[in-house]
Coordinates of C-alpha atoms in Angstrom, one line a residue:
M1042 CA 72.7 12.7 -53.0
G1043 CA 71.1 13.0 -56.1
S1044 CA 72.2 15.7 -58.6
R1045 CA 68.9 18.2 -59.3
G1046 CA 68.4 19.9 -62.2
P1047 CA 68.1 23.3 -62.1
E1048 CA 64.8 24.8 -60.2
A1049 CA 63.4 28.1 -58.3
V1050 CA 63.2 27.4 -54.6
D1051 CA 62.0 30.4 -53.5
D1052 CA 59.4 33.5 -53.9
G1053 CA 61.5 35.8 -55.6
G1054 CA 64.5 33.5 -54.8
R1055 CA 67.1 32.2 -57.9
S1056 CA 68.1 29.2 -58.5
L1057 CA 69.9 27.0 -56.3
I1058 CA 72.2 25.0 -57.9
G1059 CA 74.0 26.7 -61.1
P1060 CA 77.4 28.1 -61.6
P1061 CA 78.8 31.4 -60.0
P1062 CA 78.6 34.2 -61.8
G1063 CA 82.1 34.2 -62.2
G1064 CA 83.0 31.3 -65.2
S1065 CA 84.3 27.4 -64.3
G1066 CA 87.1 26.1 -63.2
P1067 CA 89.8 24.9 -66.2
S1068 CA 87.8 21.1 -64.6
G1069 CA 84.8 22.0 -65.8
G1070 CA 83.3 23.1 -62.6
P1071 CA 82.3 26.0 -60.5
L1072 CA 85.2 28.8 -59.9
E1073 CA 86.1 29.3 -56.4
R1074 CA 86.0 32.9 -55.3
D1075 CA 88.6 34.7 -53.4
P1076 CA 87.7 34.2 -49.9
L1077 CA 89.1 37.5 -49.3
E1078 CA 86.5 39.0 -51.0
R1079 CA 83.8 40.6 -49.2
D1080 CA 80.0 41.8 -50.1
P1081 CA 80.2 45.1 -52.0
P1082 CA 77.8 47.3 -49.0
M1083 CA 73.9 47.3 -49.0
P1084 CA 72.1 50.3 -50.6
G1085 CA 70.3 51.9 -47.8
F1086 CA 67.0 52.1 -49.3
V1087 CA 66.5 47.9 -48.3
Y1088 CA 67.2 48.4 -44.8
V1089 CA 64.1 51.8 -44.7
L1090 CA 62.4 49.0 -46.4
A1091 CA 62.6 46.2 -43.9
L1092 CA 62.4 48.6 -40.8
F1093 CA 59.4 50.0 -42.0
S1094 CA 58.0 46.6 -42.8
A1095 CA 58.8 45.4 -39.1
L1096 CA 57.0 48.3 -37.7
G1097 CA 53.9 45.8 -38.5
G1098 CA 56.3 42.8 -36.5
F1099 CA 56.4 45.7 -33.5
L1100 CA 52.2 46.3 -33.4
F1101 CA 52.0 42.4 -33.1
G1102 CA 54.8 42.0 -30.4
Y1103 CA 53.2 45.7 -28.4
D1104 CA 49.4 44.4 -28.4
T1105 CA 50.8 40.7 -27.3
G1106 CA 52.0 42.5 -24.4
V1107 CA 50.4 46.1 -23.4
V1108 CA 47.6 44.0 -22.7
S1109 CA 48.4 42.1 -20.4
G1110 CA 49.3 45.2 -17.8
A1111 CA 46.3 46.6 -19.1
M1112 CA 43.9 44.2 -18.5
L1113 CA 44.8 44.4 -14.2
L1114 CA 43.4 47.8 -14.8
L1115 CA 40.8 46.5 -16.8
R1116 CA 39.5 44.1 -14.8
G1117 CA 38.9 46.6 -11.1
E1118 CA 37.5 49.6 -13.2
M1119 CA 35.2 47.6 -15.9
G1120 CA 34.2 45.0 -13.0
L1121 CA 35.7 42.2 -15.6
S1122 CA 35.1 38.4 -15.4
N1123 CA 37.4 35.9 -16.4
L1124 CA 35.9 35.0 -18.9
W1125 CA 35.8 39.0 -19.5
Q1126 CA 39.3 39.1 -19.5
E1127 CA 39.4 35.5 -21.9
L1128 CA 37.6 37.7 -24.5
L1129 CA 39.3 40.4 -24.3
V1130 CA 42.4 38.9 -25.0
S1131 CA 41.1 35.7 -27.0
S1132 CA 39.4 37.9 -29.6
T1133 CA 42.2 39.5 -31.0
V1134 CA 43.8 36.5 -31.3
G1135 CA 40.9 34.5 -33.2
A1136 CA 40.0 37.5 -35.8
A1137 CA 44.4 38.0 -36.1
A1138 CA 44.1 33.7 -37.4
L1139 CA 40.8 34.6 -39.3
A1140 CA 42.4 38.1 -41.6
S1141 CA 46.1 35.4 -41.8
L1142 CA 43.7 33.0 -43.7
G1143 CA 42.2 35.8 -45.6
G1144 CA 45.8 37.4 -46.4
G1145 CA 47.2 35.4 -49.2
P1146 CA 44.6 36.2 -51.5
L1147 CA 44.3 39.6 -50.4
N1148 CA 47.9 39.9 -51.1
G1149 CA 46.9 37.9 -54.4
W1150 CA 44.7 40.3 -55.3
L1151 CA 46.0 43.9 -54.1
G1152 CA 50.1 43.2 -53.4
R1153 CA 51.9 43.3 -50.3
R1154 CA 52.2 47.1 -50.2
V1155 CA 48.8 47.8 -50.5
C1156 CA 48.3 45.2 -47.7
I1157 CA 50.5 46.3 -45.1
L1158 CA 48.8 49.6 -45.5
V1159 CA 45.2 48.1 -45.1
A1160 CA 46.7 46.7 -41.7
S1161 CA 48.4 49.1 -40.9
F1162 CA 45.4 51.4 -40.9
T1163 CA 43.4 49.2 -39.5
F1164 CA 45.4 48.4 -36.7
S1165 CA 45.2 52.1 -36.2
L1166 CA 41.8 52.6 -36.4
G1167 CA 41.4 49.9 -33.6
G1168 CA 43.7 51.8 -31.5
V1169 CA 41.6 54.9 -31.6
V1170 CA 38.0 52.8 -30.6
L1171 CA 40.0 50.7 -27.5
A1172 CA 41.5 54.2 -26.0
L1173 CA 37.9 55.8 -26.4
A1174 CA 36.2 53.3 -25.2
P1175 CA 33.5 53.5 -22.7
D1176 CA 32.6 50.5 -21.9
R1177 CA 33.5 46.3 -22.4
A1178 CA 31.1 46.0 -25.4
V1179 CA 33.3 48.5 -27.6
L1180 CA 36.8 47.7 -25.9
L1181 CA 35.7 43.9 -27.5
G1182 CA 34.6 45.5 -30.5
G1183 CA 38.3 47.6 -31.0
R1184 CA 40.2 44.5 -29.8
I1185 CA 38.7 42.0 -32.9
V1186 CA 39.3 45.7 -35.1
V1187 CA 43.1 45.2 -33.7
G1188 CA 43.2 41.5 -34.2
L1189 CA 42.6 42.2 -37.8
G1190 CA 45.2 44.6 -38.8
I1191 CA 47.5 42.3 -37.3
G1192 CA 46.2 38.9 -39.2
I1193 CA 47.1 40.7 -42.2
A1194 CA 50.5 42.1 -41.4
S1195 CA 51.6 39.0 -39.5
M1196 CA 51.5 37.3 -42.9
T1197 CA 52.2 40.1 -45.5
V1198 CA 55.4 41.7 -43.7
P1199 CA 57.6 39.0 -43.9
V1200 CA 56.5 37.7 -47.4
Y1201 CA 57.1 41.2 -48.3
I1202 CA 60.8 41.9 -47.0
A1203 CA 62.1 38.5 -48.3
E1204 CA 60.8 40.1 -51.8
V1205 CA 62.3 42.8 -51.3
S1206 CA 66.2 41.7 -49.7
P1207 CA 69.1 40.5 -51.8
P1208 CA 69.2 37.3 -52.0
E1209 CA 72.4 37.7 -49.5
R1210 CA 71.1 39.3 -46.9
R1211 CA 67.1 38.0 -47.0
G1212 CA 67.6 35.8 -43.9
Q1213 CA 69.4 38.3 -41.8
L1214 CA 66.9 40.9 -42.8
V1215 CA 63.6 38.8 -42.4
T1216 CA 64.9 38.3 -38.9
I1217 CA 64.4 42.0 -38.1
N1218 CA 60.4 41.2 -38.1
T1219 CA 61.4 38.6 -35.4
L1220 CA 63.6 41.2 -33.3
F1221 CA 60.5 43.8 -33.9
I1222 CA 57.7 41.4 -32.4
T1223 CA 60.0 40.9 -29.1
G1224 CA 60.9 44.2 -29.1
G1225 CA 57.0 45.6 -29.0
Q1226 CA 56.2 43.7 -25.9
F1227 CA 59.4 45.2 -24.2
V1228 CA 58.4 48.7 -25.6
A1229 CA 54.5 47.6 -24.3
S1230 CA 55.5 46.6 -21.0
V1231 CA 57.7 49.5 -20.3
I1232 CA 54.5 51.8 -21.1
D1233 CA 52.2 49.8 -19.0
G1234 CA 54.9 50.6 -15.8
C1235 CA 55.3 54.0 -17.0
F1236 CA 50.5 54.8 -17.0
S1237 CA 49.9 52.5 -14.2
Y1238 CA 50.8 55.6 -11.9
V1239 CA 48.3 57.8 -14.3
G1240 CA 45.1 55.9 -12.0
R1241 CA 41.4 55.6 -13.2
G1242 CA 41.8 55.5 -17.5
G1243 CA 45.7 54.1 -17.5
W1244 CA 44.5 51.7 -19.9
R1245 CA 43.4 54.2 -22.4
Y1246 CA 47.2 55.6 -22.7
M1247 CA 48.6 52.3 -22.8
L1248 CA 45.6 50.7 -25.4
G1249 CA 45.9 53.8 -27.9
L1250 CA 49.8 54.0 -27.9
S1251 CA 49.7 51.9 -30.5
V1252 CA 48.2 54.4 -33.1
I1253 CA 51.8 56.1 -33.1
P1254 CA 54.1 53.0 -35.0
A1255 CA 51.0 51.9 -37.3
A1256 CA 50.3 55.2 -38.5
L1257 CA 54.0 55.8 -38.7
Q1258 CA 53.7 52.7 -41.0
F1259 CA 50.9 54.0 -42.8
V1260 CA 52.4 57.1 -43.1
G1261 CA 56.0 55.4 -44.8
F1262 CA 54.7 52.5 -47.3
L1263 CA 52.6 55.4 -49.0
F1264 CA 56.2 56.4 -50.3
L1265 CA 57.3 52.6 -50.4
P1266 CA 57.9 50.5 -53.5
E1267 CA 55.2 47.0 -54.3
S1268 CA 57.5 43.5 -54.4
P1269 CA 59.2 43.1 -57.8
R1270 CA 58.0 40.0 -57.7
W1271 CA 54.3 40.8 -57.4
L1272 CA 54.8 43.5 -60.0
L1273 CA 56.4 40.7 -62.0
Q1274 CA 53.3 38.3 -61.2
K1275 CA 51.0 41.4 -62.6
G1276 CA 52.9 42.0 -65.8
R1277 CA 54.0 45.1 -64.2
G1278 CA 57.8 44.4 -65.5
P1279 CA 58.9 48.3 -66.4
E1280 CA 58.3 49.0 -62.3
A1281 CA 59.4 46.0 -61.2
L1282 CA 62.6 46.6 -62.9
Q1283 CA 63.1 50.1 -61.7
V1284 CA 62.1 48.8 -57.9
L1285 CA 65.3 46.4 -58.5
G1286 CA 67.6 48.7 -59.7
R1287 CA 66.4 50.6 -56.3
I1288 CA 67.0 47.8 -53.8
T1289 CA 70.2 46.1 -55.8
G1290 CA 72.1 49.9 -55.8
G1291 CA 72.1 48.9 -59.9
R1292 CA 73.8 46.1 -59.4
G1293 CA 73.0 42.9 -61.5
V1294 CA 69.4 44.2 -61.7
E1295 CA 68.9 42.5 -65.2
A1296 CA 69.9 39.0 -64.1
E1297 CA 68.2 39.1 -60.9
Y1298 CA 65.0 40.3 -62.9
Q1299 CA 65.3 37.3 -65.0
A1300 CA 65.9 34.8 -62.2
I1301 CA 62.4 36.1 -60.5
Q1302 CA 60.7 35.6 -64.1
S1303 CA 62.2 32.2 -64.3
S1304 CA 60.9 31.1 -60.2
I1305 CA 57.5 32.3 -62.0
E1306 CA 57.5 30.9 -65.1
D1307 CA 58.4 27.4 -62.6
E1308 CA 55.6 27.8 -60.2
Q1309 CA 53.2 28.7 -62.8
R1310 CA 54.3 25.5 -64.6
A1311 CA 54.2 23.2 -61.4
G1312 CA 50.7 25.0 -60.7
G1313 CA 48.3 22.1 -62.2
G1314 CA 46.9 19.3 -60.8
G1315 CA 43.9 20.3 -58.9
P1316 CA 44.3 22.1 -55.5
V1317 CA 47.0 22.6 -54.2
I1318 CA 46.5 21.3 -50.7
S1319 CA 45.0 18.3 -51.8
R1320 CA 48.1 18.0 -53.5
I1321 CA 49.7 18.2 -50.5
L1322 CA 48.0 15.2 -48.9
R1323 CA 48.4 13.1 -51.8
H1324 CA 51.9 13.9 -51.7
G1325 CA 53.7 11.5 -49.4
P1326 CA 56.6 14.0 -48.1
T1327 CA 55.0 17.1 -48.0
R1328 CA 52.3 15.3 -46.6
R1329 CA 54.5 14.6 -43.4
A1330 CA 56.4 17.8 -43.7
L1331 CA 53.0 19.3 -43.3
V1332 CA 52.1 17.0 -40.2
V1333 CA 55.1 18.0 -38.8
G1334 CA 55.5 21.8 -39.5
C1335 CA 52.0 22.4 -38.0
G1336 CA 53.2 20.0 -34.8
L1337 CA 55.9 22.4 -34.2
Q1338 CA 53.1 25.6 -34.3
M1339 CA 50.9 23.2 -32.3
F1340 CA 53.0 22.3 -29.6
Q1341 CA 54.8 26.0 -29.9
Q1342 CA 51.6 27.0 -29.0
L1343 CA 50.5 24.8 -26.1
S1344 CA 53.9 25.3 -24.0
G1345 CA 52.3 28.4 -23.1
I1346 CA 53.7 31.1 -24.7
N1347 CA 51.1 33.3 -24.7
T1348 CA 49.8 32.6 -21.7
V1349 CA 52.7 33.8 -20.1
M1350 CA 53.5 37.0 -22.3
Y1351 CA 49.0 37.8 -22.3
Y1352 CA 48.9 36.8 -18.9
S1353 CA 52.3 37.8 -17.4
A1354 CA 51.3 40.6 -15.1
T1355 CA 48.7 38.4 -13.7
I1356 CA 50.2 35.8 -12.8
L1357 CA 52.6 37.6 -11.0
Q1358 CA 49.8 38.8 -8.8
M1359 CA 48.1 35.3 -8.6
A1360 CA 52.0 34.3 -6.9
G1361 CA 51.8 37.1 -4.4
V1362 CA 52.4 40.4 -6.0
R1363 CA 50.0 42.3 -4.8
D1364 CA 50.6 46.1 -5.9
D1365 CA 49.3 46.0 -9.7
K1366 CA 52.1 48.5 -10.5
Q1367 CA 55.1 46.1 -8.8
A1368 CA 53.0 43.2 -11.1
I1369 CA 53.2 45.5 -14.1
W1370 CA 56.9 46.3 -13.3
L1371 CA 58.1 43.2 -12.9
A1372 CA 56.0 41.2 -15.9
A1373 CA 58.3 44.0 -18.0
V1374 CA 61.6 42.3 -16.5
T1375 CA 60.0 39.1 -18.5
S1376 CA 59.6 40.9 -21.4
A1377 CA 63.2 42.4 -21.1
T1378 CA 63.9 38.4 -21.4
N1379 CA 62.4 37.6 -24.3
F1380 CA 63.5 40.3 -26.1
L1381 CA 67.2 39.6 -25.1
F1382 CA 66.9 35.8 -25.8
T1383 CA 66.1 36.0 -29.0
L1384 CA 69.2 38.0 -29.8
V1385 CA 70.6 34.3 -28.9
G1386 CA 68.8 32.3 -31.3
V1387 CA 69.5 34.6 -34.0
W1388 CA 73.2 34.1 -33.2
L1389 CA 72.8 30.3 -32.5
V1390 CA 70.1 28.9 -35.0
E1391 CA 73.3 28.3 -37.9
R1392 CA 76.1 27.0 -35.5
V1393 CA 73.7 24.9 -33.4
G1394 CA 71.0 23.6 -35.8
R1395 CA 67.3 23.9 -35.9
R1396 CA 67.4 20.2 -34.1
K1397 CA 68.9 20.5 -31.3
L1398 CA 67.9 24.2 -30.1
M1399 CA 65.0 23.2 -30.2
L1400 CA 65.5 20.0 -28.3
G1401 CA 67.6 22.0 -25.8
S1402 CA 64.8 24.7 -25.5
L1403 CA 62.2 22.5 -24.9
T1404 CA 64.1 21.3 -21.9
G1405 CA 64.7 23.7 -20.2
T1406 CA 61.3 25.2 -20.7
G1407 CA 59.9 21.9 -19.5
L1408 CA 62.0 22.4 -16.5
S1409 CA 61.1 26.2 -16.0
L1410 CA 57.1 25.3 -16.0
V1411 CA 58.0 22.7 -13.3
L1412 CA 59.3 25.8 -11.0
L1413 CA 57.0 27.7 -12.0
A1414 CA 54.1 24.9 -10.7
V1415 CA 56.5 24.4 -7.3
G1416 CA 56.1 28.0 -6.4
F1417 CA 52.2 28.6 -6.5
L1418 CA 52.4 25.0 -4.8
L1419 CA 55.0 26.8 -2.1
S1420 CA 52.2 29.4 -2.1
A1421 CA 49.5 26.8 -2.0
Q1422 CA 51.4 24.5 0.8
N1423 CA 51.5 27.6 2.7
S1424 CA 48.0 29.5 2.6
P1425 CA 47.2 31.7 5.3
A1426 CA 44.2 30.5 7.1
V1427 CA 40.9 32.3 7.6
T1428 CA 41.4 33.3 11.3
L1429 CA 37.7 35.8 11.8
H1430 CA 34.4 34.6 10.8
P1431 CA 32.1 37.1 10.9
V1432 CA 28.3 36.9 10.2
D1433 CA 27.6 37.2 6.3
P1434 CA 24.5 40.0 6.2
Q1435 CA 24.6 38.3 2.6
N1436 CA 24.7 34.6 3.3
S1437 CA 27.3 33.5 1.1
S1438 CA 29.2 30.8 0.8
C1439 CA 32.6 32.9 1.7
S1440 CA 32.1 32.8 4.9
L1441 CA 32.2 28.3 4.6
Y1442 CA 36.1 28.7 3.4
G1443 CA 39.0 28.0 5.8
S1444 CA 41.6 29.0 3.9
C1445 CA 42.9 32.1 1.4
Q1446 CA 44.1 29.2 -0.6
S1447 CA 39.9 27.5 -0.8
C1448 CA 38.8 31.2 -0.9
M1449 CA 40.7 31.5 -4.0
T1450 CA 38.7 29.2 -5.9
D1451 CA 35.3 31.2 -5.0
P1452 CA 35.4 33.4 -8.3
G1453 CA 32.6 35.7 -6.5
C1454 CA 35.1 35.4 -2.8
G1455 CA 37.7 37.9 -1.8
F1456 CA 40.2 37.4 1.1
C1457 CA 41.0 40.4 3.3
Y1458 CA 43.7 40.6 5.8
H1459 CA 45.7 42.9 8.2
D1460 CA 49.3 43.0 7.5
N1461 CA 52.0 44.6 9.4
G1462 CA 55.0 43.8 7.9
S1463 CA 55.8 40.2 9.3
S1464 CA 53.0 38.5 9.4
V1465 CA 49.2 38.0 8.0
F1466 CA 46.1 38.0 10.8
N1467 CA 42.8 39.4 10.9
S1468 CA 41.6 36.8 8.4
S1469 CA 38.5 36.9 6.8
C1470 CA 37.3 35.3 3.3
A1471 CA 33.8 37.5 2.4
P1472 CA 32.1 38.3 -0.6
I1473 CA 33.1 40.7 -3.8
S1474 CA 31.2 43.9 -4.4
L1475 CA 29.3 43.6 -7.6
A1476 CA 30.2 47.6 -8.8
S1477 CA 34.4 46.1 -8.3
T1478 CA 36.5 42.8 -8.7
D1479 CA 39.0 45.9 -6.2
H1480 CA 36.8 46.1 -2.8
A1481 CA 34.6 43.3 -0.8
S1482 CA 30.5 44.4 -0.5
W1483 CA 30.5 44.6 3.4
G1484 CA 33.4 44.5 6.3
S1485 CA 36.7 46.4 6.6
C1486 CA 37.5 45.7 2.6
S1487 CA 34.8 47.0 1.9
N1488 CA 36.1 50.7 1.8
L1489 CA 40.2 50.4 1.9
T1490 CA 40.2 54.3 1.6
A1491 CA 38.9 54.6 5.1
A1492 CA 40.2 51.9 7.0
S1493 CA 42.3 51.8 9.1
G1494 CA 45.4 50.4 9.5
C1495 CA 47.0 48.4 6.9
W1496 CA 44.0 46.1 5.5
F1497 CA 44.4 44.8 1.8
W1498 CA 42.2 42.9 -0.2
A1499 CA 43.0 40.1 -2.4
Y1500 CA 40.9 39.0 -4.8
N1501 CA 43.5 36.8 -7.2
Y1502 CA 46.0 36.1 -5.1
C1503 CA 47.2 34.8 -1.6
P1504 CA 49.5 36.5 0.2
T1505 CA 53.0 34.8 -0.5
P1506 CA 56.5 34.6 1.1
Y1507 CA 57.3 32.2 -2.5
S1508 CA 57.2 35.1 -5.3
W1509 CA 60.5 35.2 -5.9
V1510 CA 59.7 31.2 -6.9
V1511 CA 57.2 31.9 -9.6
L1512 CA 59.3 35.2 -10.9
T1513 CA 61.8 33.2 -11.4
G1514 CA 60.7 30.4 -13.4
L1515 CA 59.0 32.8 -15.7
V1516 CA 62.2 34.4 -16.5
L1517 CA 63.9 31.4 -16.6
Y1518 CA 60.6 29.9 -19.1
L1519 CA 61.9 32.7 -21.4
A1520 CA 65.3 32.6 -22.0
F1521 CA 65.3 28.7 -23.0
F1522 CA 61.8 29.5 -25.0
A1523 CA 63.0 32.4 -27.0
P1524 CA 65.7 31.3 -28.6
G1525 CA 64.5 27.7 -29.7
M1526 CA 60.6 27.5 -29.3
G1527 CA 59.8 31.3 -30.4
P1528 CA 61.1 30.6 -33.6
M1529 CA 62.0 28.1 -34.9
P1530 CA 59.1 26.8 -36.0
W1531 CA 58.5 29.6 -38.2
T1532 CA 61.9 29.1 -39.5
V1533 CA 61.5 25.1 -40.2
N1534 CA 58.0 26.2 -41.9
S1535 CA 59.7 28.4 -44.4
E1536 CA 62.5 25.3 -45.4
I1537 CA 60.6 22.2 -45.7
Y1538 CA 58.2 22.8 -48.4
P1539 CA 59.0 22.4 -52.0
L1540 CA 58.1 25.8 -54.0
W1541 CA 54.7 24.3 -55.4
A1542 CA 53.3 23.9 -51.8
R1543 CA 55.0 26.9 -49.9
S1544 CA 52.3 29.0 -49.7
T1545 CA 49.5 26.8 -48.8
G1546 CA 51.7 25.0 -46.1
N1547 CA 53.0 28.1 -44.2
A1548 CA 49.7 29.3 -44.5
C1549 CA 48.6 26.1 -43.2
S1550 CA 51.0 25.7 -40.3
S1551 CA 50.6 29.9 -39.1
G1552 CA 46.4 28.5 -39.1
V1553 CA 46.8 26.0 -36.7
N1554 CA 49.5 28.5 -34.8
W1555 CA 46.8 31.1 -34.4
T1556 CA 43.7 28.6 -33.5
F1557 CA 46.0 27.1 -30.8
N1558 CA 47.0 30.7 -29.5
V1559 CA 42.8 30.8 -29.4
I1560 CA 42.7 27.7 -27.5
V1561 CA 45.2 28.7 -24.9
S1562 CA 44.7 32.6 -24.3
L1563 CA 40.8 31.3 -23.8
T1564 CA 41.2 29.3 -21.6
F1565 CA 43.7 29.6 -18.9
L1566 CA 42.3 31.4 -16.5
D1567 CA 39.6 28.3 -16.3
V1568 CA 41.7 25.8 -16.5
A1569 CA 43.5 27.4 -13.1
E1570 CA 40.6 27.7 -11.7
L1571 CA 39.7 24.5 -12.3
L1572 CA 43.0 22.9 -11.5
T1573 CA 44.6 25.2 -9.5
Y1574 CA 47.7 28.0 -10.5
Y1575 CA 50.1 25.1 -10.3
G1576 CA 48.1 22.1 -11.8
A1577 CA 48.0 24.4 -14.8
F1578 CA 51.5 24.8 -14.7
F1579 CA 51.8 21.0 -14.1
L1580 CA 49.8 20.5 -17.7
Y1581 CA 51.7 23.1 -19.5
A1582 CA 54.9 21.3 -18.7
G1583 CA 53.0 17.7 -19.5
L1584 CA 52.0 19.1 -23.0
V1585 CA 56.4 20.3 -23.6
V1586 CA 57.1 16.9 -22.5
L1587 CA 54.3 15.4 -25.5
G1588 CA 56.4 18.6 -27.9
L1589 CA 60.3 17.3 -26.9
L1590 CA 59.3 13.6 -28.0
F1591 CA 57.6 15.1 -31.3
V1592 CA 60.8 16.8 -31.8
L1593 CA 63.6 13.9 -30.8
G1594 CA 61.6 11.6 -33.3
C1595 CA 60.1 13.8 -36.0
L1596 CA 61.7 16.8 -36.8
P1597 CA 65.2 16.0 -38.9
E1598 CA 67.8 19.0 -38.9
T1599 CA 67.2 21.0 -42.3
K1600 CA 70.7 23.1 -41.5
G1601 CA 72.9 23.8 -44.6
L1602 CA 70.7 21.5 -47.4
Q1603 CA 69.2 22.7 -50.1
L1604 CA 65.6 23.4 -50.7
E1605 CA 65.0 21.0 -53.1
D1606 CA 66.3 18.1 -51.1
M1607 CA 64.0 18.4 -48.2
D1608 CA 61.4 16.3 -49.5
A1609 CA 64.2 13.8 -49.5
L1610 CA 64.1 14.4 -45.6
F1611 CA 60.2 13.6 -45.1
S1612 CA 61.2 10.2 -47.6
G1613 CA 60.3 7.3 -45.1
P1614 CA 57.9 6.8 -42.1
L1615 CA 56.5 10.0 -40.4
C1616 CA 58.3 10.3 -37.2
S1617 CA 61.6 7.9 -38.2
C1618 CA 63.3 11.3 -39.3
G1619 CA 64.1 12.3 -36.6
A1620 CA 66.7 9.9 -35.5
S1621 CA 69.9 10.6 -38.7
S1622 CA 69.0 13.5 -40.9
P1623 CA 70.7 14.1 -44.6
G1624 CA 71.7 17.0 -42.6
D1625 CA 74.1 14.9 -40.7
A1626 CA 76.6 13.8 -44.0
H1627 CA 79.4 15.1 -45.2
V1628 CA 77.7 18.2 -47.3
H1629 CA 80.0 21.4 -48.4
Y1630 CA 79.1 24.0 -49.6
T1631 CA 80.3 27.0 -51.2
R1632 CA 78.5 30.5 -51.1
Q1633 CA 78.9 33.4 -53.3
G1634 CA 79.1 36.6 -51.9
L1635 CA 79.5 35.4 -48.6
D1636 CA 82.9 35.7 -46.0
L1637 CA 84.8 32.2 -46.6
S1638 CA 87.4 33.3 -44.0
P1639 CA 88.3 29.9 -41.4
A1640 CA 86.1 31.8 -38.8
N1641 CA 82.6 32.0 -40.8
Y1642 CA 83.7 29.2 -43.7
G1643 CA 80.1 26.5 -43.5
A1644 CA 77.9 29.4 -42.1
V1645 CA 74.6 29.2 -44.1
G1646 CA 73.2 32.5 -44.8
S1647 CA 71.1 33.2 -47.7
D1648 CA 69.6 29.9 -49.4
S1649 CA 69.9 31.9 -52.9
A1650 CA 73.6 32.3 -52.2
I1651 CA 74.5 28.4 -52.6
A1652 CA 76.7 28.1 -55.8
Y1653 CA 77.9 25.0 -56.0
I1654 CA 78.2 21.6 -53.6
T1655 CA 80.9 19.2 -53.1
L1656 CA 80.4 15.8 -51.3
K1657 CA 83.5 14.9 -49.1

């Protein structure tokens, strides 16, 4: 590993190489810190900044989770077709994609703090529109407004947290945003479950309650400071110095100020030579890093994660859970799994490494998708037969089907059946009502309130004893996805680009993530209708296999490496770097401000805490 001069490597960060503040040893080398020395306590003000910032992640997670349960109620009340359901889900994602692309220039112009204020205000406005929406067109408009707020926040919040965090705590605090996303999804699923008992209009409370955390974030940021790095970029040094004093508790303010100023100057010196994206494409290692970063984000979405999160309650109904409330509460179980296993990922990332964590995650995710597909296949193979063929006054095609499974392939038909608790009988395939998919247009299921006996109407599912297989598959899917393929694409993308390409590289990979998010969420119900439910999940499992091969061949291990040395990982052919990684060499790091006890020695902390490197 060749030696490199000290460079600023991170927006608002310090040089990774350089002697520790304590001076040097007798041989000129850096003086090691006493392993028993502990970090000074971090000012509570930093936690306040991180928590209020991470409310943006909570809002993102809440919207992702709440739409799953709300869609079950909206589908019946507003008579939403598959296309309208997909539009209401994907419109938010599409608006977020556009807003995130515009978030870069907006951050440079207005600053991080103002962008977060704009995002929380926009989200609050969208929440009010959703709560009061009189029809599906206004609902669609509200979903687009919410998406704009999510897109701005999704790009700004991690940057703000990183720039206001002390170097030795930066990595830890940035993960708060990821935890808040999954926490927001879990809270949303509980809210869905509670308001599913309200009856008509319960979805208004589900969607409208997002105003509360958005308003809390808005009010909080009226009193919180701007990022010191942005202030320095704009020549507002005295304000930056004041903010740094509050962040650091008065310790090493001048040194931190000079380090940030130096990194800004380095960035400005590296800024020549044309547009950054063209420089990335001309420079081989950075171009290959961009392909890997974008590929990881693409396969994260193609593995079907947002299909599971947006449509978890719908998927459970497809699997035969006939009660809306039960499906919503079971979806809450999947959200809780996602939250808990994200914590596992935070614990494992510096112990196992990014590459191994993603390989294990993709393997388990693929097997879980196969289990999901098998659950739907078993349900299809044991689909109840149509036993009654009454005269159809509308002369529809529904009377032609011989089983529930074939009946479900026609969006204009539903399955009407009698259930005595042990078997299904007196079943028929009838056309849906023009007013709502909640009942048939004629026959025993046309007025379920007045119907005598245990009559049930199934529009989006077939009664089956195999629902538990699908629920098990969903829980296992999230248990494997959450620690690895959930956070790791974002982590790797924050590491693999050099300073001059970091913002643009992350913007491009984020754009790929949002784009494939739109594609998957917009097409899921149509794919399920075209390929059947089990065919859709077999398709996702196949895409996960491709992602596994991509990670196996193209992703090197980045754990424990300097940011300056990332170019070396991608200096060879594109997909030959996965076999051996420079990270496998015997490289020893000593870091400032870390617990160097035998139990923790070698753990990776903040990038800027690396004091020096010793090669074994």
